[in-house]
Coordinates of C-alpha atoms in Angstrom, one line a residue:
M1 CA 115.7 139.4 100.4
R2 CA 116.0 138.5 104.1
I3 CA 113.9 138.7 107.2
A4 CA 114.9 139.0 110.9
I5 CA 113.0 137.0 113.5
L6 CA 113.0 137.6 117.2
N7 CA 111.7 134.9 119.5
K8 CA 110.3 137.1 122.2
D9 CA 109.7 134.2 124.6
R10 CA 113.4 133.3 124.4
C11 CA 114.8 136.9 124.5
Q12 CA 115.9 137.9 128.0
P13 CA 117.3 141.5 127.7
R14 CA 117.6 141.9 131.5
R15 CA 119.9 138.8 131.7
C16 CA 122.3 139.8 128.9
S17 CA 124.6 142.6 127.9
H18 CA 122.7 143.4 124.7
E19 CA 125.3 141.5 122.6
C20 CA 123.1 141.8 119.5
E21 CA 123.4 145.6 119.5
K22 CA 127.0 145.7 120.8
Y23 CA 128.5 143.5 118.2
C24 CA 126.4 144.6 115.1
P25 CA 128.8 146.1 112.5
R26 CA 126.2 148.5 111.2
V27 CA 125.4 149.8 114.7
R28 CA 129.0 150.4 115.3
T29 CA 129.2 152.6 112.2
G30 CA 126.3 154.7 113.4
D31 CA 123.2 153.0 111.8
E32 CA 120.2 152.1 113.8
T33 CA 120.1 148.6 112.6
I34 CA 119.2 147.3 116.0
V35 CA 117.2 149.5 118.5
F36 CA 115.4 148.5 121.7
G37 CA 111.6 149.0 121.9
D38 CA 109.4 150.0 124.8
D39 CA 109.3 146.4 126.1
G40 CA 113.1 146.4 126.3
K41 CA 113.6 143.9 123.5
P42 CA 115.5 144.5 120.3
L43 CA 114.0 145.5 116.9
V44 CA 116.1 144.5 113.9
S45 CA 115.8 146.7 110.8
E46 CA 115.5 144.3 107.9
E47 CA 116.3 147.1 105.4
L48 CA 119.6 148.0 107.1
C49 CA 120.7 144.5 108.1
V50 CA 123.5 143.1 105.9
G51 CA 122.9 139.5 107.0
C52 CA 126.3 139.0 108.7
G53 CA 124.8 136.7 111.3
I54 CA 126.9 138.1 114.2
C55 CA 123.9 138.9 116.3
V56 CA 122.6 135.4 115.8
H57 CA 125.8 133.8 117.1
K58 CA 126.4 136.3 119.9
C59 CA 122.8 136.2 121.4
P60 CA 123.2 134.0 124.6
F61 CA 119.6 132.9 124.4
E62 CA 119.6 132.1 120.6
A63 CA 116.6 134.3 120.2
I64 CA 117.5 135.9 116.8
M65 CA 117.2 134.4 113.3
I66 CA 118.4 136.2 110.2
I67 CA 116.9 134.2 107.2
G68 CA 117.6 134.6 103.5
L69 CA 114.4 134.0 101.6
P70 CA 113.9 132.4 98.2
E71 CA 113.9 135.1 95.5
A72 CA 110.4 134.2 94.4
L73 CA 108.9 135.3 97.7
T74 CA 107.6 138.9 97.9
E75 CA 104.8 140.0 100.2
P76 CA 103.8 137.6 103.0
T77 CA 100.2 136.6 103.4
H78 CA 100.5 137.4 107.1
R79 CA 103.1 138.5 109.5
Y80 CA 103.0 138.8 113.3
G81 CA 104.4 142.3 113.5
P82 CA 108.0 143.5 113.0
N83 CA 110.6 140.6 113.4
G84 CA 107.7 138.2 113.8
F85 CA 106.8 135.0 112.0
A86 CA 105.9 135.4 108.3
L87 CA 103.6 133.1 106.4
Y88 CA 103.6 133.0 102.6
G89 CA 100.7 131.4 100.7
L90 CA 97.6 129.5 101.8
P91 CA 96.1 126.1 101.2
T92 CA 92.9 126.1 99.1
P93 CA 89.9 124.2 100.6
Q94 CA 87.8 122.5 98.0
V95 CA 84.3 121.0 98.5
G96 CA 84.4 117.3 97.7
R97 CA 88.1 116.9 98.4
V98 CA 90.4 116.1 101.3
T99 CA 93.3 118.7 101.1
G100 CA 96.4 117.7 102.9
I101 CA 99.3 119.8 104.3
L102 CA 102.7 118.2 104.6
G103 CA 105.5 119.9 106.4
P104 CA 107.4 120.3 109.7
N105 CA 105.9 121.6 112.9
G106 CA 106.2 125.3 113.6
I107 CA 105.9 126.2 109.9
G108 CA 102.6 128.1 110.0
K109 CA 100.0 125.4 109.4
S110 CA 97.9 126.6 112.4
T111 CA 98.2 130.2 111.2
A112 CA 96.8 129.2 107.8
V113 CA 93.8 127.4 109.4
Q114 CA 93.1 130.5 111.6
I115 CA 93.0 132.6 108.5
L116 CA 90.8 130.2 106.6
S117 CA 88.4 130.0 109.5
G118 CA 88.1 133.8 109.7
N119 CA 89.6 134.0 113.2
L120 CA 92.7 135.8 111.8
L121 CA 92.6 138.5 109.1
P122 CA 95.7 138.4 106.9
N123 CA 97.6 141.7 107.0
F124 CA 100.1 141.2 104.1
S125 CA 102.8 142.5 106.4
Q126 CA 100.9 145.7 107.2
E127 CA 99.9 146.8 110.7
S128 CA 96.4 145.5 110.2
G129 CA 94.3 143.9 107.5
T130 CA 90.9 144.5 106.0
W131 CA 88.5 142.3 104.1
D132 CA 88.6 144.7 101.2
K133 CA 92.3 144.2 100.9
V134 CA 92.0 140.4 101.2
L135 CA 89.3 140.2 98.5
E136 CA 91.3 142.5 96.2
Y137 CA 94.4 140.4 96.7
Y138 CA 92.7 137.1 95.9
A139 CA 90.5 138.4 93.1
G140 CA 90.5 136.0 90.2
T141 CA 91.8 133.1 92.3
A142 CA 90.2 130.0 93.8
L143 CA 90.3 131.6 97.2
Y144 CA 88.2 134.6 96.2
D145 CA 84.8 133.0 96.5
Y146 CA 85.9 131.2 99.7
F147 CA 87.0 134.4 101.4
S148 CA 83.8 136.2 100.2
D149 CA 81.8 133.7 102.1
V150 CA 84.1 134.0 105.2
A151 CA 83.7 137.8 105.1
D152 CA 79.9 137.4 105.0
G153 CA 80.0 135.0 107.9
E154 CA 78.7 132.2 105.8
I155 CA 81.5 129.7 106.5
K156 CA 81.3 127.6 109.7
V157 CA 84.4 125.8 110.8
S158 CA 84.9 122.7 112.9
Q159 CA 88.4 121.9 114.2
K160 CA 90.1 119.0 115.8
P161 CA 93.0 120.1 117.9
Q162 CA 96.5 118.7 117.6
Y163 CA 97.2 117.9 121.2
V164 CA 94.2 115.8 122.4
D165 CA 95.8 115.3 125.8
M166 CA 94.9 118.9 126.6
I167 CA 91.2 118.1 126.4
P168 CA 90.9 116.9 130.0
K169 CA 92.3 120.2 131.2
A170 CA 89.5 122.1 129.4
F171 CA 86.6 119.7 130.2
K172 CA 85.9 117.6 133.3
G173 CA 82.6 115.9 132.7
K174 CA 81.6 112.6 131.1
T175 CA 82.4 111.7 127.5
S176 CA 78.7 111.6 126.5
E177 CA 78.3 115.2 127.8
L178 CA 81.1 116.5 125.7
L179 CA 79.9 114.7 122.5
D180 CA 76.2 115.7 123.0
K181 CA 77.2 119.3 122.8
T182 CA 78.7 118.8 119.4
D183 CA 75.9 116.7 117.8
E184 CA 74.7 119.2 115.2
R185 CA 74.2 116.8 112.3
G186 CA 72.4 114.0 114.2
K187 CA 75.2 111.6 113.3
L188 CA 76.5 111.1 116.8
P189 CA 75.2 107.5 117.3
E190 CA 76.8 106.5 114.0
L191 CA 80.1 108.2 114.8
V192 CA 80.2 106.5 118.3
E193 CA 79.7 103.1 116.6
R194 CA 82.2 103.7 113.8
L195 CA 84.9 104.9 116.2
N196 CA 84.2 102.3 118.8
L197 CA 83.4 104.7 121.6
S198 CA 80.3 103.1 123.2
H199 CA 82.2 101.7 126.2
V200 CA 83.6 105.1 127.2
L201 CA 80.5 107.3 127.0
D202 CA 79.9 107.0 130.7
H203 CA 83.6 107.5 131.6
K204 CA 84.9 110.9 132.6
I205 CA 87.1 112.6 130.1
T206 CA 90.0 112.6 132.6
E207 CA 89.9 108.8 132.7
L208 CA 90.4 108.2 128.9
S209 CA 93.5 106.9 127.3
G210 CA 95.3 108.8 124.6
G211 CA 93.8 106.7 121.8
E212 CA 90.3 107.1 123.3
L213 CA 90.8 110.9 123.5
Q214 CA 91.9 111.0 119.9
R215 CA 88.8 109.2 118.7
V216 CA 86.5 111.4 120.9
A217 CA 88.2 114.5 119.4
I218 CA 87.6 113.1 115.8
A219 CA 84.0 112.3 116.6
A220 CA 83.4 115.8 118.2
C221 CA 84.8 117.5 115.1
A222 CA 82.9 115.3 112.6
A223 CA 79.6 115.7 114.6
K224 CA 79.4 119.4 114.0
D225 CA 77.5 120.9 111.0
A226 CA 80.2 122.9 109.3
D227 CA 81.3 124.0 105.9
F228 CA 85.0 123.5 106.5
Y229 CA 86.5 120.7 108.6
F230 CA 90.1 120.8 109.9
F231 CA 91.7 117.7 111.4
D232 CA 95.1 118.4 112.9
E233 CA 96.9 115.0 113.2
I234 CA 94.5 112.1 113.5
S235 CA 97.2 109.4 114.0
P236 CA 98.8 109.9 117.4
Y237 CA 97.9 107.1 119.9
L238 CA 95.8 105.3 117.3
D239 CA 96.7 101.9 115.9
I240 CA 96.8 101.2 112.2
Y241 CA 93.3 99.8 112.2
Q242 CA 91.9 102.9 113.9
R243 CA 93.9 105.2 111.6
I244 CA 92.5 103.6 108.5
N245 CA 89.0 103.7 109.9
S246 CA 89.3 107.4 110.8
A247 CA 90.7 108.2 107.4
Q248 CA 87.7 106.5 105.7
L249 CA 85.3 108.5 107.9
I250 CA 87.0 111.8 107.0
Q251 CA 86.8 110.9 103.3
E252 CA 83.0 110.4 103.6
I253 CA 82.7 113.8 105.2
A254 CA 84.5 115.3 102.2
E255 CA 81.9 114.1 99.8
D256 CA 80.0 117.3 100.1
K257 CA 82.2 119.4 102.5
A258 CA 85.7 121.0 102.4
V259 CA 88.2 119.1 104.5
L260 CA 91.8 120.1 105.4
V261 CA 94.1 117.6 107.1
V262 CA 97.6 118.0 108.7
E263 CA 99.1 114.5 109.0
H264 CA 102.7 113.2 109.5
D265 CA 101.9 109.6 109.0
L266 CA 102.7 109.5 105.3
A267 CA 101.0 106.1 104.6
I268 CA 97.7 107.5 106.0
L269 CA 98.1 110.9 104.2
D270 CA 98.8 109.1 101.0
M271 CA 95.6 107.1 101.4
L272 CA 93.5 109.9 102.8
A273 CA 94.2 113.1 100.7
D274 CA 93.2 114.0 97.2
V275 CA 95.7 116.8 96.9
V276 CA 98.6 118.0 99.1
H277 CA 100.2 121.4 99.8
I278 CA 103.8 121.2 100.9
A279 CA 104.8 123.6 103.7
Y280 CA 108.5 124.5 103.9
G281 CA 110.6 127.2 105.5
E282 CA 112.3 127.8 108.9
P283 CA 110.3 126.6 111.9
G284 CA 109.5 129.6 114.0
G285 CA 110.8 132.0 111.3
Y286 CA 108.8 131.7 108.2
G287 CA 106.7 129.3 106.3
V288 CA 105.7 128.9 102.6
I289 CA 102.7 126.8 101.5
T290 CA 103.0 125.7 97.9
H291 CA 100.3 125.3 95.3
P292 CA 98.4 122.0 95.5
K293 CA 100.1 118.9 94.0
G294 CA 99.0 115.4 93.4
V295 CA 99.4 113.2 96.5
R296 CA 102.0 110.9 95.1
I297 CA 104.0 113.7 93.5
A298 CA 103.9 115.8 96.7
I299 CA 105.0 113.1 99.1
N300 CA 107.8 111.9 96.7
Q301 CA 109.1 115.5 96.3
Y302 CA 109.0 116.0 100.0
L303 CA 110.9 112.8 100.7
K304 CA 113.5 113.7 98.0
G305 CA 113.9 117.2 99.6
Y306 CA 113.6 119.1 96.3
L307 CA 110.5 120.9 94.9
P308 CA 111.2 121.3 91.1
E309 CA 108.2 123.7 90.4
E310 CA 109.4 126.1 93.1
N311 CA 113.1 125.3 92.5
V312 CA 113.6 125.0 96.2
R313 CA 115.6 122.4 98.2
V314 CA 113.9 121.8 101.6
R315 CA 116.3 119.2 102.8
S316 CA 120.0 118.4 102.2
E317 CA 119.5 114.7 102.1
A318 CA 116.6 112.5 100.8
I319 CA 114.6 110.3 103.1
K320 CA 115.3 106.8 101.8
F321 CA 113.6 103.4 102.2
E322 CA 115.2 100.0 102.0
V323 CA 114.7 98.5 98.5
H324 CA 115.0 95.0 99.9
P325 CA 113.8 93.5 103.1
P326 CA 116.6 93.6 105.7
R327 CA 118.6 90.3 105.5
M328 CA 119.3 88.2 108.6
G329 CA 122.9 88.1 109.7
T330 CA 124.3 84.7 110.8
D331 CA 127.3 86.2 112.7
I332 CA 125.2 88.4 115.1
S333 CA 125.6 87.6 118.8
T334 CA 122.5 86.8 120.8
L335 CA 121.7 89.2 123.7
M336 CA 119.1 86.9 125.3
D337 CA 116.8 84.0 124.7
Y338 CA 113.4 84.3 126.4
A339 CA 110.9 81.5 127.0
A340 CA 107.2 81.7 126.4
F341 CA 105.3 83.5 129.2
S342 CA 101.8 84.7 129.9
K343 CA 100.0 87.4 132.0
K344 CA 96.4 87.7 133.1
Y345 CA 94.5 90.6 134.5
G346 CA 91.6 88.9 136.2
D347 CA 88.9 88.1 133.7
A348 CA 89.6 91.3 131.7
F349 CA 92.6 90.6 129.6
S350 CA 95.2 87.9 129.0
L351 CA 98.5 87.9 127.1
S352 CA 100.5 84.9 125.9
T353 CA 103.8 84.9 124.0
D354 CA 106.0 82.6 122.0
G355 CA 109.6 82.3 123.0
G356 CA 112.2 84.0 121.0
S357 CA 115.7 85.4 120.9
L358 CA 117.0 89.0 120.7
K359 CA 120.2 89.9 118.8
Q360 CA 122.8 92.5 119.7
G361 CA 122.9 95.5 117.5
E362 CA 119.5 95.0 115.9
V363 CA 116.2 96.9 116.0
L364 CA 113.0 94.9 116.4
G365 CA 109.7 96.5 115.4
I366 CA 106.6 95.6 117.4
V367 CA 103.2 95.9 115.6
G368 CA 99.6 95.2 116.4
P369 CA 96.4 96.9 117.4
N370 CA 95.9 98.9 120.6
G371 CA 94.8 97.0 123.7
I372 CA 96.5 93.8 122.5
G373 CA 99.2 93.6 125.1
K374 CA 102.2 95.3 123.4
S375 CA 102.9 97.6 126.3
T376 CA 102.4 94.8 128.8
F377 CA 104.9 92.7 126.8
V378 CA 107.7 95.3 126.9
K379 CA 107.0 96.1 130.6
I380 CA 107.5 92.4 131.4
L381 CA 110.7 92.4 129.4
A382 CA 111.7 95.6 131.2
G383 CA 111.0 94.0 134.6
E384 CA 108.2 96.5 135.5
V385 CA 105.6 93.8 135.5
L386 CA 106.0 90.1 136.5
P387 CA 104.5 87.3 134.3
D388 CA 102.1 84.8 135.8
E389 CA 103.6 81.9 133.9
G390 CA 107.2 81.6 132.6
E391 CA 110.3 83.2 133.9
L392 CA 112.6 85.7 132.3
D393 CA 116.0 84.7 133.7
H394 CA 118.2 87.4 132.4
N395 CA 120.8 89.7 133.8
I396 CA 120.5 92.6 131.4
K397 CA 119.8 96.2 132.0
I398 CA 116.8 97.7 130.2
S399 CA 116.0 101.4 129.4
Y400 CA 112.3 102.0 128.8
K401 CA 110.5 105.0 127.2
P402 CA 106.8 104.6 127.9
Q403 CA 104.0 105.4 125.5
Y404 CA 102.5 108.2 127.6
I405 CA 105.1 110.7 128.8
K406 CA 104.4 113.0 131.7
A407 CA 106.5 115.9 132.8
D408 CA 106.1 116.3 136.5
T409 CA 109.2 118.1 137.6
A410 CA 109.8 121.7 136.6
I411 CA 113.6 121.5 135.9
P412 CA 115.5 122.6 132.8
V413 CA 116.0 120.0 130.1
R414 CA 119.8 120.3 130.5
Y415 CA 119.7 119.2 134.2
F416 CA 117.1 116.5 133.5
L417 CA 119.2 114.8 130.9
R418 CA 122.3 115.2 132.9
S419 CA 120.6 113.5 135.8
V420 CA 119.8 110.4 133.8
S421 CA 123.1 110.1 132.0
S422 CA 126.7 110.6 132.9
R423 CA 127.5 110.8 129.2
F424 CA 125.5 114.0 128.7
D425 CA 128.6 116.2 128.3
S426 CA 130.5 113.9 126.0
S427 CA 131.1 114.8 122.4
Y428 CA 129.5 111.5 121.3
Y429 CA 126.3 112.2 123.1
Q430 CA 126.0 115.7 121.6
S431 CA 126.8 114.7 118.0
E432 CA 124.9 111.4 117.9
I433 CA 121.8 112.1 120.1
A434 CA 121.4 115.8 121.1
I435 CA 122.1 117.5 117.8
P436 CA 120.2 115.1 115.5
L437 CA 117.1 115.2 117.8
Q438 CA 117.3 119.0 117.9
I439 CA 117.2 119.3 121.6
E440 CA 120.1 121.7 122.2
R441 CA 117.8 124.7 121.9
L442 CA 115.6 123.1 124.6
Y443 CA 118.3 122.9 127.2
D444 CA 117.2 126.0 129.1
H445 CA 113.5 125.3 128.9
L446 CA 111.6 123.7 131.8
V447 CA 110.5 120.1 131.1
T448 CA 107.0 121.0 132.1
E449 CA 106.8 123.8 129.4
L450 CA 107.7 121.6 126.4
S451 CA 105.2 120.8 123.6
G452 CA 104.2 117.3 122.8
G453 CA 106.8 116.9 120.1
E454 CA 109.6 118.5 122.2
L455 CA 108.8 116.3 125.1
Q456 CA 108.9 113.2 122.9
R457 CA 112.4 114.0 121.6
V458 CA 113.7 114.7 125.1
A459 CA 112.2 111.3 126.2
I460 CA 113.9 109.5 123.3
A461 CA 117.2 111.2 124.2
A462 CA 116.7 110.3 127.9
C463 CA 116.0 106.6 127.0
L464 CA 119.1 106.3 124.8
S465 CA 121.2 108.2 127.4
Q466 CA 121.1 105.5 130.0
D467 CA 123.6 102.7 130.4
A468 CA 121.7 99.6 129.4
D469 CA 121.8 96.4 127.2
M470 CA 118.4 96.8 125.7
Y471 CA 116.4 99.9 124.8
I472 CA 112.6 99.8 124.5
L473 CA 110.8 102.7 123.0
D474 CA 107.0 102.7 123.0
E475 CA 105.5 104.9 120.2
P476 CA 108.4 107.3 119.6
S477 CA 106.7 108.8 116.6
A478 CA 103.8 110.5 118.5
H479 CA 103.7 114.3 117.8
L480 CA 106.9 114.2 115.7
D481 CA 106.7 115.6 112.1
V482 CA 108.1 113.7 109.1
E483 CA 111.6 115.3 109.5
Q484 CA 111.8 114.5 113.2
R485 CA 110.6 110.9 112.6
S486 CA 113.2 110.3 110.0
M487 CA 115.9 111.7 112.2
A488 CA 114.7 109.8 115.3
T489 CA 114.8 106.6 113.2
K490 CA 118.4 107.3 112.2
V491 CA 119.4 108.1 115.7
I492 CA 117.9 104.9 117.2
K493 CA 119.2 102.6 114.4
R494 CA 122.7 104.1 114.4
F495 CA 122.8 104.0 118.2
A496 CA 121.9 100.2 118.2
E497 CA 124.4 99.3 115.5
N498 CA 127.3 101.4 116.7
N499 CA 127.0 100.3 120.3
R500 CA 125.9 96.7 119.6
K501 CA 122.8 97.3 121.7
T502 CA 119.3 95.8 121.2
A503 CA 116.4 98.2 120.5
M504 CA 112.7 97.3 120.5
V505 CA 110.3 99.9 119.0
V506 CA 106.5 99.8 119.4
D507 CA 104.9 102.0 116.8
H508 CA 102.0 102.3 114.4
D509 CA 103.7 104.4 111.7
I510 CA 104.4 101.8 108.9
Y511 CA 107.0 104.1 107.3
M512 CA 109.0 104.4 110.6
I513 CA 108.8 100.6 111.2
D514 CA 109.9 100.0 107.6
M515 CA 112.9 102.2 107.9
L516 CA 113.9 101.1 111.4
S517 CA 113.3 97.4 111.8
E518 CA 115.4 94.4 110.9
R519 CA 112.9 91.9 112.4
L520 CA 109.3 92.1 113.6
I521 CA 107.2 90.9 116.5
V522 CA 103.6 90.7 115.5
F523 CA 100.7 90.7 118.0
E524 CA 97.3 89.2 117.2
G525 CA 94.1 88.6 119.2
E526 CA 91.1 90.6 120.3
P527 CA 91.8 94.0 121.8
A528 CA 91.0 94.3 125.5
V529 CA 90.3 90.6 125.7
Y530 CA 93.4 88.6 124.8
G531 CA 96.6 89.0 122.9
K532 CA 99.2 86.7 121.4
A533 CA 102.8 87.8 120.7
H534 CA 104.5 85.7 118.0
K535 CA 108.3 85.1 118.0
P536 CA 110.5 87.5 116.1
S537 CA 110.3 87.0 112.4
S538 CA 111.8 88.5 109.2
M539 CA 110.2 91.8 108.0
Q540 CA 108.7 90.0 105.0
D541 CA 107.0 87.3 107.1
G542 CA 106.0 89.6 109.9
M543 CA 104.5 92.3 107.6
N544 CA 102.6 89.7 105.6
K545 CA 101.1 88.3 108.8
F546 CA 100.3 91.8 110.1
L547 CA 98.7 93.1 107.0
A548 CA 96.8 90.0 106.3
N549 CA 95.0 90.7 109.6
L550 CA 94.4 94.2 108.5
G551 CA 93.1 93.1 105.1
I552 CA 95.2 95.7 103.2
T553 CA 98.1 95.3 100.8
F554 CA 101.1 97.6 100.2
R555 CA 103.1 98.2 97.0
R556 CA 106.4 99.9 96.6
D557 CA 106.5 103.3 94.9
E558 CA 108.6 102.9 91.8
D559 CA 110.3 106.3 92.4
T560 CA 111.1 106.3 96.1
S561 CA 110.6 102.7 97.2
R562 CA 108.2 103.9 99.9
P563 CA 105.3 101.7 100.9
R564 CA 101.9 102.7 99.4
V565 CA 98.5 101.3 100.4
N566 CA 96.7 99.7 97.5
K567 CA 93.1 100.7 96.9
P568 CA 90.7 98.0 98.3
N569 CA 89.7 95.5 95.6
S570 CA 92.0 97.1 93.0
R571 CA 93.6 94.7 90.5
L572 CA 96.9 94.8 92.4
D573 CA 95.2 94.4 95.8
R574 CA 93.4 91.3 94.6
E575 CA 96.5 89.8 93.0
Q576 CA 98.7 90.3 96.1
K577 CA 96.0 88.8 98.4
A578 CA 95.7 85.8 96.1
K579 CA 99.5 85.3 96.3
G580 CA 99.7 86.1 100.0
E581 CA 102.1 88.9 99.2
Y582 CA 100.9 91.8 101.3
Y583 CA 104.0 93.9 101.6
Y584 CA 107.0 93.0 99.5
H585 CA 105.1 92.3 96.3
D586 CA 107.5 94.3 94.0
I587 CA 110.6 92.7 95.5
M588 CA 109.3 89.2 95.2
D589 CA 108.6 89.7 91.5
E590 CA 112.1 90.9 90.7

């Protein structure tokens, strides 16, 4: 069985010669496999299509996909018309549980939530759907009672959007005004305190940082009196402290409510969810949502890339973690030594650092809470900010990707990347940066029209494109799904090693830091008051110091070697804390 997908936004029939129809073998023999509709765009007959793929390769705008589906798939739950995106299966919200969805962007997670909230009626690939058909289809399943309540209007939904940076475009008032509108449970004062929002209540929404917007969005969603809560990515812009705090808050909501969470930070999803649905398919083409699985089983299967119950391979290679802490090399050349320096911003904030050295060809991870001076540290290294005490006497070029990315100029991605790099047209650039980061399809899109994840990948490519000695990337994981984070990790690490360049990565995703870093710079202090940057240390020493401040311990999963958060006060948690082994416990015991 196969389906044909037409990306109508990408299709430009007035700017092409209708190559899809002209080169189709079935059309040339007289069949109407491809015809053009009233809007001038092609319609591909899935019954007549033989799946040769010629139209896919001949389309100058890459607007057509011909996809062979797994045999087990029959009727889609919902399809957006002929040659439109198809969704198979739905997650099952359960009162008293946090249900997670794990899968790439563009796979139908938002469509599933729209159906569960009653805003979209599943049509089962027909022209329109009815509640009678929905209830008949789900009779005898766990979703029947849920959809019965939705049909009767007895289900109220509260949603937290994925892209919180869009909130200032929709609301211009003060933070307190926005939150007051959502306080239906009388829990707002408690939520404001839990999420540390007291200091921004009198601020305008347009003045908030990304982390503050994220916490406001979580508070607004949690403050509503609903039956079904949906949180779409709680981790972007939040540090690990805030992520854990938000996860604990969501778990409390789920004690007597149904909660659905989409999250790409696997450490947080592992700690937060009770069950997980895996979503797989072809982004923009079709998506399949599996039956619920145990959290550990679901994440391990997803990392391995094979789902045994469904007999489906969702990835050609497994995502792997280092079994041992990266070893220090003695023959690695030093890029630069830097002395201790400090920076003060009046009486508001001060940063001090230990001196250290940076090695060629290595990736350093930088970890610590928000507001502790990490961005100031890398800006001083990058030469964008001058220190008050201490001098950085180096003659190295630095390429810097900031935490918050803004697209101000409406130019195509192709010309933007070519403007920052003379290597854009080289085979190395295309094979090592553009193709792995999946930005070739974005070349003809305007930079200002990109989504958050697309803009992030373009920004990473732009940073690595420049001719420099050191590359600093501030939170490259934001808005990237698990697949994209894994690929970005490989690109950055391979780029540093192959070109003997130094890379510094500031991020809060423990998995990304674990896969990427050879050494670690740990920040301590009091957010928004003072920060202290320690000298670069081994991953083992650095993570132990960092996690000791967090008060949490990690173990290694025996199947995939991925880090897993120990439950607070569990036997393993107590043992590791007593030994001071917060991270590499399993390795030390070998």
